[in-house]
Amino acid sequence: MSSTQEIQFALNRINRVLASKRTPGYRDIRLGLDRISRVVPDKQEWKGIHVAGTNGKGSICTFLAGMFKLAGLGYGSFTSPAFPERHNGVTINGLYVNPRMYDMEMKHVEEKYNRIAAGWKYKHGQEPLNLTPFEFETATAFRVFNKMHVPYGIVEVGMGGATDATNAMKQKSVTIISKIGLDHQEYLGNSIDHIAKVKAGIMRKNVPCIVDHTNKPSVIHVLRKHAREVGTDIILTWKGEPLLLTLDNSRWMLESYQVQNLLCAAMAFRHLFPLQEINLDKLLETDPFLPGRLETVQVNAPLSGIQPREILVDGAHNMLGITELSRHVNRRLRKDDQPVTWVMGMSQSKHKPFFKMMENLVEPQDNFAMVEFTQGPNDPQPLPASFGAEYAKTKQIDPGNVYSGTPDIASALPWACKKSDGGPLVVTGSLYLIRQLFSLKGIHRTRELGTGVQTGETTSPPITETKELQRKAAFHKKQAEGYRKSIAAIKRDMESPKKETDKPETAVENIASRLEDLEAQAAKHKAEYDDAMFNIRGRRALPHMKYKSHRQVFGYPATPKPPTKSPFQPAGESKKRKGKSSVSWKGTKESFKDQLAAAEKQRALEIKQAKTRDSSDPFEAKVAANRKTEGNL
């Protein structure tokens, strides 16, 4: 092994050790296609629709999914980040993929990469780094698309474009680039033009690229130049404005950036299916919006206080998103100088102008709470809540209007609901904060990721919660049955004659008090059991009712069912052989004399075989017979 390989081998060992020491806030982001290209399926059975951009790419994917669903066309969709669970990022025809199937496909990806890594180590004498979490999710989504045999796959870029894991897609039908701005500069570059160059990397030869025409001229110039180098064309969204004739925006009140996202999706769909009808009003009736994007959420007690109330939730986490959210709030929610209550939580970044972002949103008369989200695996670190206090101090906001309690969403939201006093309340910032908000008890959402509008029915609790409720119900049921048996046994003892050890009055009082205690305990466990089963079923059990049997539902047959007839019949002479001579071997009959000779021959053979079998030596009888013959001679 050369010295260079030894150094690399040592560095890889150090990286492996450090990987086990990483904190939950560590983000394993390594751009590049070298690792992901080794584990994606060799054959891509679906046509890809690749969507990149700084803001709006997730909404474009959701709009496209709604168009596919309205047209009755099969599709799969992969968006990120997924919440509340990672399998929620993959939908098939508008439904979440089965979590067990998702985990199984992810396990296949891991096993395949482990085999490749073992071969790499044997050949080069060094261990390659593992796949990143997003690479695992991307390869799993591609495998799910293949397994479900979807004809089209709508894929959202995770970060950037050219070096993003989703760019390992082998077959694309159309690409889309939404509005581009500054974000993730530590990975993509410090200028918008450089970021545009990275995002243009999703383009393919002879595959058209739909581009949001509201991008800066310099961005469009970079995209057009790259398209010429690749061998394709870009199509600006202003060319598809006739498609907006089917949109009544006075009804939907969409912001301008939402209209552009909708136009990007409609133009891509028109390119794929020129003869399919596109009715944007029908599309918006299905509520095709991502969760946490200008979503109205109902907050119930105890978070909201006594009365439930509605709040606005938007995952604006960069300058572009903050600017659009500020415009929406000032136009639609803020009335005159009415204060708006803000609850904000951002992820750390050395390139984001946090003070400027807060300044765009928060007015001097507003109420303001800065919170921190709880870090999960591969989540970024939250921005410290002290930034909010510093901003409020510099802007001379009344300290009574600034939250100073525990900096988490569960504690700040009740304060915000009380402080807003029925006025506008907005929760904004990182999508990781939105994910944590939606997990709180008392939050009722009107949207569900990728499946349109919820019916408002009681949803089943998560699997882990259901198992805990089932365990609790089983325990209390067993306890209640035990108490009932004890009560029944005591009552039997009271009825049966026994020796009088105590005075009759004392014995009756003791037994009665004991029965009361046991009945109270039994009733307590029965109530706990009923409460647990109510949370599992979503309804109370019907008293004194049980399911009918099959015979009670369908009744008895009018006449008894006849026994099954046997497929066999007595063996008799065939009708075809009647009147004909019996069949014999070789076409001749055997006479009685021949039969007798055959029987004698068979009997002699059996005697000979018996003698041979009874002798200890198989050859002894033969030798003795030969000696007898020689003596006679």
XYZ file of C-alpha atoms in Angstrom:
633
model
C 0.000 0.000 0.000
C 1.415 3.366 -0.993
C 1.876 6.207 1.482
C -1.005 8.134 -0.137
C -3.352 5.185 0.324
C -2.229 4.772 3.932
C -3.008 8.427 4.657
C -6.415 8.143 2.974
C -7.165 4.941 4.859
C -6.315 6.656 8.167
C -8.506 9.658 7.322
C -11.443 7.397 6.505
C -11.041 5.629 9.837
C -11.086 9.010 11.605
C -14.234 10.009 9.698
C -15.955 6.783 10.722
C -15.135 7.412 14.369
C -16.340 11.008 14.140
C -19.574 9.870 12.500
C -20.574 8.050 15.686
C -19.823 11.170 17.764
C -21.955 13.562 15.732
C -24.650 15.523 17.478
C -28.273 15.429 16.284
C -27.768 18.851 14.714
C -25.024 17.636 12.401
C -26.070 17.684 8.736
C -24.534 15.029 6.528
C -24.728 16.851 3.177
C -22.252 15.756 0.522
C -23.192 16.776 -2.997
C -22.142 14.611 -5.921
C -23.435 11.728 -8.031
C -20.637 9.214 -7.508
C -22.298 7.342 -4.621
C -25.955 7.635 -5.619
C -25.322 6.472 -9.199
C -24.101 3.121 -7.845
C -27.306 2.274 -5.972
C -30.145 3.631 -8.124
C -31.870 0.939 -10.228
C -30.018 0.074 -13.428
C -33.225 0.420 -15.440
C -35.577 3.366 -14.943
C -39.072 2.260 -15.933
C -40.679 5.692 -15.489
C -40.283 9.060 -17.186
C -38.956 11.803 -14.939
C -40.250 15.326 -14.366
C -37.408 17.140 -12.592
C -38.160 20.364 -10.664
C -35.419 22.688 -9.341
C -35.334 26.221 -7.934
C -34.907 28.123 -4.702
C -38.579 28.687 -3.854
C -41.746 27.086 -5.185
C -40.413 23.768 -6.463
C -42.412 21.774 -3.904
C -45.608 23.630 -4.830
C -44.978 22.970 -8.532
C -44.660 19.243 -7.787
C -47.954 19.308 -5.883
C -49.742 21.197 -8.685
C -48.440 18.672 -11.217
C -49.582 15.779 -9.039
C -53.066 17.305 -8.891
C -53.192 17.604 -12.692
C -52.179 13.965 -13.119
C -54.857 12.920 -10.651
C -57.595 14.957 -12.358
C -56.650 13.449 -15.728
C -56.671 9.913 -14.312
C -52.989 9.341 -15.109
C -50.669 7.245 -12.966
C -47.736 8.983 -11.279
C -45.363 8.942 -8.350
C -44.077 11.986 -6.471
C -40.956 12.557 -4.353
C -40.643 15.791 -2.352
C -38.412 16.853 0.527
C -38.173 17.447 3.381
C -40.808 14.886 4.286
C -42.839 15.199 7.473
C -43.998 13.909 9.815
C -42.281 10.664 8.682
C -39.703 10.157 5.925
C -41.969 7.836 3.918
C -44.455 10.716 3.598
C -42.151 12.247 0.983
C -43.160 9.537 -1.525
C -46.711 9.356 -2.866
C -48.196 7.022 -5.465
C -51.283 8.347 -7.256
C -51.955 10.765 -4.401
C -51.523 8.276 -1.546
C -48.591 7.807 0.791
C -46.426 4.802 0.029
C -46.799 1.885 2.435
C -44.267 2.495 5.254
C -43.321 -1.196 5.429
C -42.619 -1.259 1.703
C -40.609 1.954 2.006
C -38.460 0.534 4.809
C -37.934 -2.688 2.869
C -36.763 -0.840 -0.245
C -34.450 1.358 1.836
C -32.956 -1.796 3.342
C -32.289 -3.111 -0.188
C -30.479 0.145 -1.004
C -28.339 -0.168 2.116
C -27.454 -3.810 1.396
C -26.520 -2.996 -2.197
C -24.238 -0.155 -1.142
C -22.609 -2.332 1.527
C -21.720 -4.906 -1.136
C -20.261 -2.189 -3.366
C -18.336 -0.672 -0.453
C -16.846 -4.070 0.420
C -15.558 -4.463 -3.148
C -14.154 -0.932 -3.129
C -12.286 -1.595 0.109
C -10.814 -4.842 -1.267
C -9.656 -3.128 -4.467
C -8.372 0.196 -3.110
C -7.521 -0.661 0.494
C -9.822 2.045 1.878
C -13.403 2.265 3.027
C -15.685 4.717 1.184
C -17.948 7.038 3.126
C -21.532 5.931 3.600
C -24.510 7.311 1.659
C -26.028 10.526 2.993
C -29.593 10.354 4.394
C -30.955 12.195 1.353
C -29.163 9.790 -1.003
C -30.815 6.909 0.839
C -34.224 8.570 0.458
C -33.689 9.343 -3.238
C -32.563 5.824 -4.159
C -35.471 4.394 -2.168
C -37.991 6.627 -3.958
C -36.630 5.568 -7.356
C -36.920 1.886 -6.361
C -40.503 2.434 -5.171
C -41.412 4.054 -8.504
C -40.043 1.010 -10.326
C -41.830 -1.463 -8.053
C -45.167 0.360 -8.355
C -44.762 0.607 -12.178
C -45.707 4.287 -12.325
C -45.427 5.768 -15.847
C -44.238 9.187 -14.580
C -42.200 10.329 -11.599
C -42.382 13.921 -10.280
C -39.112 14.596 -8.462
C -38.166 17.688 -6.448
C -34.485 18.611 -6.256
C -33.140 18.506 -2.716
C -30.432 21.180 -3.019
C -28.869 22.758 -6.095
C -29.276 20.684 -9.236
C -26.209 19.424 -11.079
C -24.720 17.613 -8.082
C -27.978 16.807 -6.294
C -28.756 13.124 -5.715
C -31.992 13.370 -7.722
C -29.957 14.239 -10.830
C -28.974 10.559 -11.038
C -32.273 10.169 -12.895
C -31.594 8.337 -16.167
C -34.630 9.428 -18.192
C -36.326 12.847 -18.170
C -39.322 14.076 -20.140
C -39.325 17.700 -18.984
C -37.416 19.856 -16.496
C -38.647 22.905 -14.559
C -36.713 25.707 -12.848
C -38.695 27.981 -10.529
C -37.685 31.288 -8.941
C -33.966 31.411 -8.033
C -32.570 33.374 -5.106
C -29.878 33.241 -2.443
C -30.044 30.163 -0.228
C -27.604 27.459 0.922
C -24.679 29.632 -0.176
C -22.254 27.464 1.807
C -22.991 24.642 -0.658
C -24.017 26.359 -3.906
C -22.085 29.642 -4.085
C -22.389 33.235 -2.959
C -23.923 34.784 -6.105
C -27.292 34.227 -7.757
C -25.630 33.668 -11.136
C -23.438 30.909 -9.711
C -26.445 29.293 -8.044
C -28.349 29.492 -11.354
C -25.475 27.694 -13.092
C -25.682 24.869 -10.532
C -29.451 24.554 -10.876
C -29.186 24.537 -14.679
C -27.371 21.217 -14.318
C -30.688 19.339 -14.369
C -31.100 20.125 -18.092
C -30.773 17.297 -20.637
C -30.253 17.230 -24.368
C -33.518 17.531 -26.347
C -35.523 17.774 -23.103
C -37.362 21.132 -22.816
C -36.893 23.210 -19.669
C -39.727 25.397 -18.299
C -38.355 28.521 -16.542
C -40.162 31.059 -14.341
C -39.942 34.264 -16.382
C -39.948 36.474 -13.243
C -36.328 35.478 -12.581
C -33.699 38.195 -12.961
C -32.438 38.794 -16.537
C -28.945 37.700 -15.512
C -30.357 34.393 -14.236
C -32.280 33.783 -17.459
C -29.130 34.592 -19.433
C -27.160 31.963 -17.483
C -29.909 29.379 -17.973
C -30.248 30.078 -21.702
C -26.481 29.852 -22.197
C -26.310 26.503 -20.416
C -29.271 25.209 -22.421
C -27.424 25.936 -25.676
C -24.360 24.093 -24.388
C -26.452 21.067 -23.460
C -28.503 21.053 -26.655
C -31.970 22.061 -25.507
C -34.239 25.101 -25.200
C -35.756 26.975 -22.280
C -39.424 27.985 -22.373
C -40.362 31.050 -20.311
C -43.678 30.958 -18.491
C -45.062 34.117 -20.104
C -45.634 32.017 -23.224
C -48.185 29.932 -21.329
C -50.298 32.791 -19.987
C -53.317 31.748 -22.153
C -53.598 28.757 -19.815
C -54.593 31.212 -17.067
C -57.927 31.814 -18.825
C -59.315 28.862 -16.852
C -58.294 30.516 -13.551
C -60.673 32.822 -11.660
C -58.172 34.416 -9.282
C -60.822 36.648 -7.724
C -62.132 33.414 -6.230
C -58.818 31.915 -5.105
C -56.832 35.089 -4.269
C -53.484 33.559 -5.210
C -50.327 35.592 -4.783
C -48.264 36.397 -7.896
C -45.571 33.846 -7.055
C -48.245 31.155 -6.611
C -49.614 31.974 -10.061
C -46.127 31.549 -11.537
C -45.717 28.183 -9.829
C -49.098 27.126 -11.170
C -48.105 28.276 -14.659
C -44.851 26.276 -14.541
C -46.800 23.127 -13.681
C -49.461 23.750 -16.338
C -46.891 24.307 -19.112
C -45.004 21.138 -18.185
C -48.248 19.154 -18.196
C -49.253 20.644 -21.571
C -45.878 19.602 -23.022
C -46.367 16.022 -21.810
C -50.039 15.732 -22.810
C -50.946 18.246 -25.539
C -54.501 16.895 -25.889
C -55.410 16.771 -22.196
C -57.730 19.431 -20.784
C -56.216 21.854 -18.257
C -58.763 23.553 -16.010
C -57.013 25.427 -13.214
C -60.233 26.187 -11.324
C -61.017 22.459 -11.100
C -57.460 21.846 -9.975
C -57.625 24.398 -7.150
C -60.914 22.914 -5.932
C -58.877 19.874 -4.827
C -56.667 22.111 -2.606
C -53.371 21.019 -4.202
C -51.051 22.809 -1.783
C -48.182 21.554 0.315
C -48.601 21.546 4.096
C -47.060 24.538 5.790
C -47.293 26.828 2.754
C -49.767 29.629 3.504
C -51.864 27.030 5.325
C -54.648 27.983 7.719
C -54.523 25.763 10.804
C -56.969 25.521 13.690
C -55.521 25.590 17.207
C -57.666 23.957 19.884
C -57.504 23.977 23.680
C -55.323 23.948 25.690
C -52.918 25.609 23.231
C -55.443 28.258 22.198
C -56.857 28.913 25.655
C -60.609 28.524 26.044
C -61.793 29.082 22.475
C -60.270 27.464 19.351
C -58.833 29.848 16.788
C -57.212 29.869 13.348
C -53.597 30.775 12.594
C -51.560 31.111 9.395
C -48.582 28.770 8.927
C -45.939 29.369 6.244
C -42.477 27.861 5.937
C -40.720 31.011 4.728
C -37.074 30.293 5.537
C -35.155 32.558 3.135
C -35.291 36.149 1.949
C -37.494 35.367 -1.059
C -40.064 33.564 1.067
C -40.028 36.228 3.788
C -40.642 38.989 1.238
C -43.646 37.179 -0.271
C -45.076 36.339 3.167
C -44.770 39.970 4.279
C -46.620 41.108 1.158
C -49.388 38.549 1.767
C -49.860 39.484 5.440
C -49.907 43.223 4.766
C -52.437 42.839 1.944
C -54.743 40.169 3.384
C -54.407 40.047 7.186
C -53.145 43.347 8.582
C -55.822 46.008 8.864
C -54.573 49.574 9.242
C -52.151 49.568 12.187
C -53.523 46.378 13.739
C -50.720 44.392 15.404
C -49.794 40.990 14.030
C -48.451 38.299 16.345
C -45.419 36.460 14.947
C -43.931 33.151 16.090
C -40.670 32.512 14.240
C -38.009 29.796 14.307
C -35.121 29.603 11.838
C -32.214 27.263 11.190
C -28.668 28.545 11.568
C -26.749 29.838 8.554
C -23.840 32.239 8.336
C -25.147 33.642 5.042
C -28.773 34.492 5.920
C -29.498 38.126 6.949
C -31.703 37.254 9.926
C -32.114 40.825 11.200
C -33.192 41.985 7.762
C -35.646 39.096 7.474
C -37.205 40.010 10.831
C -37.328 43.645 9.830
C -39.342 42.755 6.713
C -41.969 41.015 8.843
C -42.202 42.574 12.301
C -43.555 46.103 12.781
C -42.937 48.091 16.003
C -46.509 47.512 17.223
C -46.432 43.739 16.573
C -46.075 40.910 19.080
C -43.018 38.732 18.511
C -41.817 35.339 19.762
C -38.545 33.731 18.662
C -38.404 29.977 19.311
C -36.093 27.043 18.628
C -37.183 23.743 17.057
C -36.026 20.410 18.451
C -33.165 18.920 16.458
C -33.600 15.531 14.876
C -31.203 13.260 12.960
C -29.546 15.194 10.120
C -31.476 18.370 11.040
C -29.681 21.742 11.086
C -29.075 23.608 14.309
C -31.799 26.120 15.216
C -31.079 29.817 15.401
C -30.784 30.789 19.093
C -33.872 32.529 20.442
C -31.618 35.295 21.771
C -31.511 36.712 18.215
C -35.161 37.667 18.617
C -34.527 39.482 21.895
C -31.584 41.369 20.357
C -33.698 42.415 17.374
C -36.537 43.610 19.622
C -34.063 45.651 21.674
C -32.524 47.323 18.600
C -35.962 48.153 17.179
C -37.207 49.387 20.571
C -40.204 47.053 20.586
C -42.175 47.137 23.836
C -40.748 44.339 26.067
C -44.314 43.378 26.981
C -44.886 42.417 23.351
C -41.828 40.141 23.191
C -41.981 36.536 24.389
C -39.432 35.724 27.099
C -40.471 32.253 28.233
C -39.206 28.795 27.296
C -38.081 29.052 23.644
C -40.110 26.186 22.163
C -43.239 26.208 20.040
C -45.379 24.355 22.607
C -44.759 27.075 25.213
C -44.792 30.111 22.912
C -48.018 29.283 21.047
C -50.374 29.689 24.064
C -48.692 33.041 24.821
C -49.155 34.120 21.202
C -52.835 33.073 21.148
C -53.509 35.054 24.315
C -51.459 38.064 23.195
C -53.048 38.281 19.739
C -56.509 38.717 21.306
C -58.243 37.461 18.162
C -55.957 39.336 15.772
C -53.759 37.806 13.048
C -51.289 35.168 14.262
C -48.572 33.800 11.956
C -46.124 30.940 12.572
C -43.233 31.022 10.112
C -39.642 29.973 9.572
C -37.932 26.647 9.053
C -39.909 23.650 7.835
C -38.467 21.756 10.793
C -40.350 24.161 13.061
C -43.541 23.568 11.049
C -43.069 19.802 11.393
C -42.827 20.173 15.169
C -45.888 22.447 15.242
C -48.009 19.879 13.390
C -47.018 17.190 15.896
C -48.534 19.107 18.829
C -51.768 17.872 20.341
C -54.488 20.418 19.676
C -53.453 21.303 16.101
C -56.111 20.500 13.507
C -54.962 20.723 9.881
C -57.133 20.992 6.794
C -54.533 19.627 4.387
C -52.738 16.349 4.076
C -49.523 16.003 2.122
C -50.138 14.754 -1.399
C -53.708 13.522 -0.843
C -55.816 16.655 -1.209
C -58.400 17.757 1.374
C -59.101 15.776 4.524
C -62.692 14.804 5.285
C -62.451 16.031 8.856
C -63.103 12.545 10.281
C -61.216 11.291 13.307
C -57.886 9.955 12.149
C -56.245 6.884 13.606
C -53.463 7.592 16.094
C -49.881 6.758 15.120
C -48.761 3.142 15.320
C -46.709 3.594 18.501
C -49.579 5.416 20.225
C -52.043 2.735 19.111
C -49.861 -0.020 20.534
C -49.632 1.828 23.850
C -53.418 2.247 23.935
C -53.921 -1.445 23.131
C -51.539 -2.423 25.934
C -53.375 -0.133 28.332
C -56.784 -1.509 27.287
C -55.623 -5.120 27.696
C -54.270 -4.392 31.193
C -57.438 -2.707 32.451
C -59.649 -5.376 30.878
C -57.703 -8.104 32.673
C -57.888 -6.214 35.966
C -61.637 -5.622 35.623
C -62.247 -9.304 34.871
C -60.190 -10.289 37.921
C -62.247 -8.046 40.179
C -65.509 -9.400 38.725
C -64.391 -12.969 39.442
C -63.493 -12.018 43.012
C -66.890 -10.393 43.500
C -68.646 -13.472 42.118
C -66.631 -15.759 44.415
C -67.491 -13.676 47.498
C -71.179 -13.718 46.606
C -71.059 -17.511 46.261
C -69.410 -17.741 49.656
C -72.166 -15.619 51.140
C -74.831 -17.910 49.746
C -73.172 -21.193 50.838
C -73.462 -22.242 54.540
C -70.204 -21.959 56.524
C -68.978 -22.173 60.089
C -69.710 -19.059 62.066
C -66.310 -17.758 63.137
C -67.469 -14.167 63.695
C -70.681 -12.619 64.765
C -73.184 -12.536 61.876
C -73.494 -8.756 61.938
C -69.695 -8.240 61.822
C -69.232 -10.753 59.010
C -71.945 -9.130 56.893
C -70.432 -5.652 57.363
C -66.932 -6.839 56.448
C -68.129 -8.635 53.344
C -70.319 -5.714 52.251
C -67.493 -3.190 52.609
C -65.138 -5.486 50.749
C -67.652 -5.917 47.952
C -68.046 -2.150 47.631
C -64.272 -1.709 47.329
C -63.983 -4.450 44.726
C -66.912 -3.105 42.701
C -65.384 0.386 42.770
C -62.052 -0.973 41.533
C -63.782 -2.995 38.816
C -65.737 0.086 37.678
C -62.534 2.152 37.624
C -60.692 -0.342 35.416
C -63.760 -0.708 33.183
C -63.847 3.061 32.671
C -60.116 3.121 31.846
C -60.628 0.273 29.371
C -63.568 2.046 27.692
C -61.544 5.267 27.431
C -58.585 3.491 25.786
C -60.851 1.654 23.334
C -62.609 4.919 22.488
C -59.252 6.469 21.520
C -58.460 3.438 19.361
C -61.868 3.098 17.638
C -62.855 6.754 17.596
C -66.355 5.937 18.984
C -67.987 4.529 22.086
C -68.912 0.842 22.225
C -72.616 0.018 21.821
C -73.864 -1.376 25.174
C -75.326 -4.895 25.207
C -74.636 -5.295 21.489
C -72.408 -7.727 19.650
C -71.815 -8.764 16.074
C -74.350 -11.167 14.569
C -73.268 -14.588 13.426
C -73.234 -15.621 9.785
C -76.464 -17.632 10.207
C -78.168 -14.710 11.959
C -77.340 -12.443 9.043
C -78.024 -14.835 6.138
C -80.429 -17.301 7.810
C -80.799 -21.037 7.274
C -81.313 -22.658 3.843
C -84.937 -23.473 2.930
C -84.154 -27.163 2.368
C -81.283 -29.237 3.738
C -78.331 -29.384 1.462
C -78.112 -32.828 -0.207
C -75.025 -34.869 0.595
C -72.199 -34.681 -1.865
C -72.439 -37.479 -4.450
C -69.475 -39.811 -4.733
C -67.611 -39.777 -8.072
C -67.274 -43.606 -7.868
C -69.720 -46.344 -8.982
C -69.747 -50.154 -8.593
C -67.381 -51.824 -10.982
C -69.407 -53.986 -13.394
C -69.063 -55.356 -16.854
C -68.761 -52.663 -19.431
C -71.676 -52.277 -21.791
C -69.288 -52.332 -24.703
C -67.959 -55.816 -23.706
C -71.384 -57.463 -23.327
C -71.656 -60.641 -25.384
C -67.928 -60.733 -26.161
C -65.351 -63.307 -25.004
C -63.193 -62.525 -22.003
C -59.806 -60.979 -22.565
C -56.681 -63.074 -21.888
C -52.986 -62.575 -22.351
C -51.692 -63.378 -25.824
C -55.254 -63.583 -27.016
C -55.709 -67.259 -25.775
C -57.540 -68.870 -22.855
C -55.639 -70.768 -20.146
C -56.842 -74.344 -19.519
C -57.145 -75.909 -16.021
C -54.103 -78.108 -16.719
C -51.965 -75.090 -17.533
C -53.133 -73.280 -14.410
C -52.245 -76.316 -12.215
C -48.751 -76.592 -13.731
C -48.111 -72.911 -13.111
C -49.230 -73.253 -9.483
C -46.888 -76.232 -8.872
C -43.999 -74.337 -10.430
C -44.672 -71.334 -8.215
C -44.879 -73.560 -5.114
C -41.501 -75.189 -5.887
C -39.918 -71.777 -6.324
C -41.261 -70.597 -2.950
C -39.851 -73.704 -1.173
C -36.431 -73.163 -2.715
C -36.420 -69.501 -1.680
C -37.430 -70.435 1.882
C -34.562 -72.870 2.246
C -32.040 -70.316 1.028
C -33.451 -67.706 3.395
C -33.398 -70.003 6.451
C -29.767 -71.136 6.016
C -27.032 -69.162 7.846
C -24.797 -69.297 4.798
C -26.433 -68.726 1.418
C -24.045 -71.201 -0.182
C -24.224 -73.890 2.523
C -27.212 -75.721 1.072
C -25.630 -75.808 -2.378
C -22.298 -77.179 -1.052
C -24.080 -79.877 0.968
C -26.073 -80.948 -2.063
C -22.906 -81.266 -4.139
C -21.190 -83.401 -1.441
C -24.209 -85.732 -1.314
C -24.089 -86.137 -5.062
C -20.353 -86.988 -4.990
C -20.912 -89.621 -2.216
C -23.592 -91.339 -4.209
C -21.210 -91.627 -7.121
